[in-house]
Amino acid sequence: MNRLDDLLSRLDMTRLPRHVAMIMDGNGRWAKQRGEQRSEGHAEGVVSVRKVTELSSDLGISYLTLYAFSTENWNRPKEEVDLLMHLIGITIERETPYLVSNNVKLRLVGDIDRIPEASRMRLLRCAEETSGCTGLTLCMCLSYSSRWELTEAAKKIALQCARGELTADQIDENTVASCLDMAGVPDPDLLIRTGGEQRISNFLLWQIAYSELYFTPTLWPDFGKEAYAEALLDYQRRERRYGMTSEQIAGDTDTNANTPKAQ
Ligand code: FPP
């Protein structure tokens, strides 16, 4: 048995996360270690994107969310921004037949209007062509930051109030959640960050309230199916309490539900 099959055989298929989110960090360092340009790291990072998408789909995970380009990434040198935008656009275009044949739906999350037109068109075409897919939903966060998403939600709620459709007293957590770009997607059960840093970097701040966090020093281009399976095994060793006690969880027949039952 190879190492991947060994790891996968140890997974409890009844307790897989429904939603995995990933902060893909370390492309630049991966390239630097090899004396190569940062662009080589990003190109190799695309291979990892394919691997984690494949494994998520094969395992029957419902949602995979990838932090592909943050609002703050616009501040990188122009050549790197241009390259990343081009790389993301042509990759998504090239991978569209794979996504369709594997029943994977692309959902775009973030301030997509800021994406240069050529790449934006490729992304929108893929989202359209995969819109009928019912397997894995691949949420691609582009020009995304959580503070941007929450600010936009606040504007939508303010507008509803101004139009008289909503009063301040009626605003609850569901109101906010329904105004987020990620509306309708269950909160991530597991957030993985590669590249050794232990921070969230403005990613899904609302949605990760009860997510399990997994940090690995592995650089993103080295993060393949084995590393992903290890993260899933680590997740399955955790006890998710949602603010309750272990005893309460032990007596709860629905401990792996994704919706917190207590704060
Ligand atoms: C962070 O590594 C990575 C990014 C800012 C880009 C991530 C994008 C990809 C992996 C390509 C995605 C392609 C598709 C189709 C989604 P870094 O450059 O910050 O690495 P460093 O911290 O080592 O410098």
Coordinates of C-alpha atoms and ligand atoms in Angstrom, one line a residue:
M1 CA 0.0 0.0 0.0
N2 CA 1.4 3.4 -0.9
R3 CA 1.6 6.2 1.7
L4 CA -1.5 8.0 0.4
D5 CA -3.6 4.9 0.4
D6 CA -2.4 4.2 3.9
L7 CA -3.4 7.6 5.1
L8 CA -6.7 7.5 3.4
S9 CA -7.5 4.1 4.8
R10 CA -7.2 5.6 8.3
L11 CA -9.8 8.3 7.6
D12 CA -13.2 7.9 9.1
M13 CA -15.3 8.6 6.0
T14 CA -18.4 9.4 8.1
R15 CA -16.6 12.3 9.9
L16 CA -15.1 14.2 7.0
P17 CA -15.3 18.0 7.1
R18 CA -18.1 19.3 4.9
H19 CA -16.1 22.5 4.1
V20 CA -12.3 22.9 4.0
A21 CA -10.8 26.4 3.5
M22 CA -7.1 26.9 2.6
I23 CA -4.7 29.8 2.8
M24 CA -2.1 28.8 0.2
D25 CA 1.1 30.4 1.4
G26 CA 4.8 29.8 0.6
N27 CA 5.0 29.9 -3.2
G28 CA 7.6 32.7 -3.2
R29 CA 9.8 30.9 -0.6
W30 CA 9.5 27.6 -2.5
A31 CA 10.9 29.3 -5.6
K32 CA 13.6 31.2 -3.7
Q33 CA 14.9 28.0 -2.1
R34 CA 15.5 26.7 -5.7
G35 CA 17.0 29.9 -6.9
E36 CA 14.0 30.5 -9.2
Q37 CA 11.7 33.4 -9.8
R38 CA 8.6 33.8 -7.7
S39 CA 6.5 33.1 -10.8
E40 CA 7.9 29.5 -10.8
G41 CA 6.5 29.1 -7.2
H42 CA 3.0 30.3 -8.3
A43 CA 3.1 28.0 -11.4
E44 CA 3.9 25.0 -9.2
G45 CA 1.2 26.2 -6.7
V46 CA -1.3 25.6 -9.5
V47 CA -0.4 21.9 -9.4
S48 CA -1.2 21.8 -5.7
V49 CA -4.5 23.4 -6.4
R50 CA -5.3 20.6 -8.8
K51 CA -4.3 18.0 -6.2
V52 CA -6.4 19.3 -3.3
T53 CA -9.4 19.8 -5.7
E54 CA -9.1 16.2 -6.9
L55 CA -8.8 14.8 -3.4
S56 CA -11.7 16.9 -2.0
S57 CA -13.9 15.8 -4.9
D58 CA -12.8 12.1 -4.6
L59 CA -13.6 12.1 -0.9
G60 CA -17.0 13.7 -1.4
I61 CA -16.2 16.9 0.5
S62 CA -18.9 19.4 -0.4
Y63 CA -17.0 22.7 -0.3
L64 CA -13.3 23.7 -0.8
T65 CA -12.5 27.4 -0.5
L66 CA -9.1 28.7 -1.7
Y67 CA -7.6 32.1 -0.9
A68 CA -6.1 32.7 -4.3
F69 CA -5.7 36.5 -4.2
S70 CA -6.3 38.9 -1.3
T71 CA -7.4 42.5 -1.4
E72 CA -3.9 43.2 0.1
N73 CA -2.2 41.3 -2.8
W74 CA -3.0 44.2 -5.1
N75 CA -0.1 46.0 -3.4
R76 CA 2.4 43.5 -4.7
P77 CA 4.7 44.6 -7.6
K78 CA 2.7 45.1 -10.8
E79 CA 4.6 42.4 -12.7
E80 CA 3.7 39.8 -10.0
V81 CA 0.0 41.0 -9.9
D82 CA -0.3 40.8 -13.7
L83 CA 1.3 37.4 -13.7
L84 CA -0.9 36.0 -11.0
M85 CA -4.1 37.3 -12.7
H86 CA -3.0 35.8 -16.0
L87 CA -2.0 32.5 -14.4
I88 CA -5.3 32.2 -12.5
G89 CA -7.4 33.1 -15.6
I90 CA -5.6 30.6 -18.0
T91 CA -5.5 27.9 -15.4
I92 CA -9.3 28.1 -14.8
E93 CA -9.9 28.2 -18.5
R94 CA -7.7 25.1 -19.1
E95 CA -9.2 23.2 -16.1
T96 CA -12.9 23.9 -17.0
P97 CA -13.3 20.6 -18.9
Y98 CA -11.8 18.7 -15.9
L99 CA -14.2 20.6 -13.5
V100 CA -17.2 19.8 -15.7
S101 CA -16.4 16.1 -16.1
N102 CA -15.8 15.8 -12.3
N103 CA -19.0 17.7 -11.5
V104 CA -17.2 20.5 -9.7
K105 CA -18.9 23.9 -9.5
L106 CA -16.7 27.0 -9.5
R107 CA -18.0 29.8 -7.3
L108 CA -16.3 33.2 -7.4
V109 CA -16.0 35.1 -4.2
G110 CA -14.6 38.6 -3.8
D111 CA -14.5 41.9 -5.6
I112 CA -14.4 40.2 -9.0
D113 CA -15.0 43.5 -10.8
R114 CA -11.4 44.5 -10.0
I115 CA -10.0 41.5 -11.9
P116 CA -8.6 42.5 -15.3
E117 CA -11.1 41.9 -18.0
A118 CA -9.4 39.0 -19.9
S119 CA -9.0 36.9 -16.7
R120 CA -12.4 38.0 -15.4
M121 CA -14.1 36.7 -18.6
R122 CA -12.3 33.4 -18.3
L123 CA -13.4 33.0 -14.7
L124 CA -17.0 34.0 -15.4
R125 CA -17.2 31.6 -18.3
C126 CA -16.0 28.8 -16.1
A127 CA -18.5 29.7 -13.3
E128 CA -21.2 29.7 -16.0
E129 CA -20.1 26.4 -17.6
T130 CA -19.9 24.6 -14.2
S131 CA -23.1 26.2 -12.7
G132 CA -25.1 23.0 -13.1
C133 CA -22.5 20.8 -11.4
T134 CA -23.7 19.2 -8.1
G135 CA -20.5 17.7 -6.6
L136 CA -17.7 19.7 -5.0
T137 CA -18.2 23.5 -4.9
L138 CA -14.8 25.2 -5.4
C139 CA -15.0 28.7 -3.9
M140 CA -12.2 30.8 -5.4
C141 CA -11.5 33.9 -3.3
L142 CA -10.1 36.5 -5.6
S143 CA -9.6 40.2 -4.6
Y144 CA -11.1 39.0 -1.4
S145 CA -10.7 40.1 2.2
S146 CA -13.0 39.5 5.1
R147 CA -13.1 43.1 6.1
W148 CA -14.1 44.0 2.5
E149 CA -16.9 41.3 2.6
L150 CA -18.2 42.5 6.0
T151 CA -18.1 46.2 4.9
E152 CA -20.1 45.3 1.8
A153 CA -22.6 43.4 4.0
A154 CA -23.0 46.4 6.2
K155 CA -23.8 48.6 3.2
K156 CA -26.4 46.1 2.0
I157 CA -28.1 46.0 5.4
A158 CA -28.0 49.8 5.7
L159 CA -29.7 50.0 2.3
Q160 CA -32.4 47.6 3.4
C161 CA -33.0 49.7 6.5
A162 CA -33.0 52.9 4.4
R163 CA -35.7 51.4 2.1
G164 CA -37.8 50.5 5.1
E165 CA -37.4 46.7 4.4
L166 CA -35.7 46.1 7.7
T167 CA -35.5 47.6 11.2
A168 CA -32.3 47.7 13.3
D169 CA -34.0 45.4 15.8
Q170 CA -34.6 42.8 13.2
I171 CA -30.9 42.5 12.3
D172 CA -29.5 39.2 13.6
E173 CA -26.6 36.8 12.7
N174 CA -28.7 35.4 9.9
T175 CA -29.1 38.8 8.4
V176 CA -25.4 39.4 8.3
A177 CA -24.6 35.9 7.0
S178 CA -27.1 36.3 4.2
C179 CA -25.4 39.5 3.0
L180 CA -21.9 38.0 2.8
D181 CA -20.3 36.9 -0.5
M182 CA -20.1 33.4 0.9
A183 CA -23.9 33.4 1.7
G184 CA -25.4 29.9 1.6
V185 CA -22.0 28.1 2.1
P186 CA -21.8 26.4 5.5
D187 CA -19.0 27.7 7.7
P188 CA -15.6 25.9 7.2
D189 CA -15.1 23.0 9.5
L190 CA -11.3 23.1 8.9
L191 CA -9.0 25.9 7.9
I192 CA -5.6 24.9 6.6
R193 CA -2.7 27.4 6.3
T194 CA 0.5 26.3 4.6
G195 CA 3.9 28.1 4.7
G196 CA 4.6 28.2 8.4
E197 CA 2.9 31.5 9.4
Q198 CA 0.2 31.2 12.1
R199 CA -2.2 34.0 11.2
I200 CA -5.5 34.4 9.4
S201 CA -4.6 37.3 7.1
N202 CA -8.1 38.8 6.7
F203 CA -9.7 35.5 5.5
L204 CA -13.3 34.4 6.4
L205 CA -13.2 36.1 9.8
W206 CA -16.9 35.7 10.3
Q207 CA -17.1 32.2 9.0
I208 CA -14.3 30.6 11.0
A209 CA -15.8 31.3 14.4
Y210 CA -15.9 27.6 15.2
S211 CA -13.5 26.2 12.6
E212 CA -10.6 24.0 13.5
L213 CA -7.3 25.6 12.5
Y214 CA -4.4 23.6 11.0
F215 CA -1.0 25.3 10.4
T216 CA 1.7 23.4 8.6
P217 CA 5.3 24.6 7.7
T218 CA 4.9 22.8 4.3
L219 CA 5.1 25.4 1.5
W220 CA 2.1 25.4 -0.7
P221 CA 3.8 23.9 -3.8
D222 CA 4.8 20.9 -1.6
F223 CA 1.3 20.5 -0.2
G224 CA 0.0 17.5 -2.0
K225 CA -2.6 14.8 -1.4
E226 CA -0.5 13.1 1.4
A227 CA -0.2 16.4 3.3
Y228 CA -3.9 17.1 2.8
A229 CA -4.8 13.6 4.1
E230 CA -2.6 14.2 7.2
A231 CA -4.5 17.5 7.9
L232 CA -7.8 15.6 7.6
L233 CA -6.6 12.9 10.0
D234 CA -5.5 15.6 12.5
Y235 CA -8.9 17.2 12.2
Q236 CA -10.6 13.9 13.0
R237 CA -8.6 13.8 16.3
R238 CA -10.1 17.0 17.4
E239 CA -13.2 17.4 19.6
R240 CA -15.5 20.1 18.5
R241 CA -17.3 21.5 21.4
Y242 CA -18.9 24.7 20.1
G243 CA -18.7 26.3 23.6
M244 CA -20.2 23.2 25.3
T245 CA -18.6 20.7 27.6
S246 CA -17.1 17.3 26.6
E247 CA -19.8 15.6 28.6
Q248 CA -22.5 17.4 26.7
I249 CA -20.8 16.5 23.4
A250 CA -20.5 12.8 24.5
G251 CA -24.2 12.7 25.1
D252 CA -25.0 14.4 21.8
T253 CA -25.7 12.0 19.0
D254 CA -25.1 14.7 16.4
T255 CA -21.6 15.9 17.4
N256 CA -20.3 16.3 13.9
A257 CA -23.0 18.7 12.9
N258 CA -21.6 21.9 11.4
T259 CA -24.0 24.3 13.0
P260 CA -23.0 25.4 16.5
K261 CA -25.8 24.6 19.0
A262 CA -24.4 26.9 21.7
Q263 CA -22.1 29.9 21.8
Ligands
FPP1 C1 1.0 33.1 -1.4 O1 2.4 32.7 -1.5 C2 0.3 32.7 -2.6 C3 -0.3 33.6 -3.4 C4 -0.5 35.1 -3.1 C5 -1.0 33.2 -4.7 C6 -1.7 31.9 -4.6 C7 -2.0 31.5 -6.0 C8 -1.8 30.3 -6.5 C9 -1.3 29.2 -5.8 C10 -2.2 30.1 -7.9 C11 -3.7 29.9 -7.8 C12 -4.2 29.4 -9.1 C13 -5.5 29.1 -9.2 C14 -6.0 28.6 -10.4 C15 -6.4 29.3 -8.0 P1 3.5 33.9 -1.4 O2 3.8 34.3 -2.8 O3 3.0 34.9 -0.5 O4 4.7 33.1 -0.8 P2 5.8 33.6 0.2 O5 5.1 33.9 1.5 O6 6.7 32.5 0.3 O7 6.4 34.8 -0.5

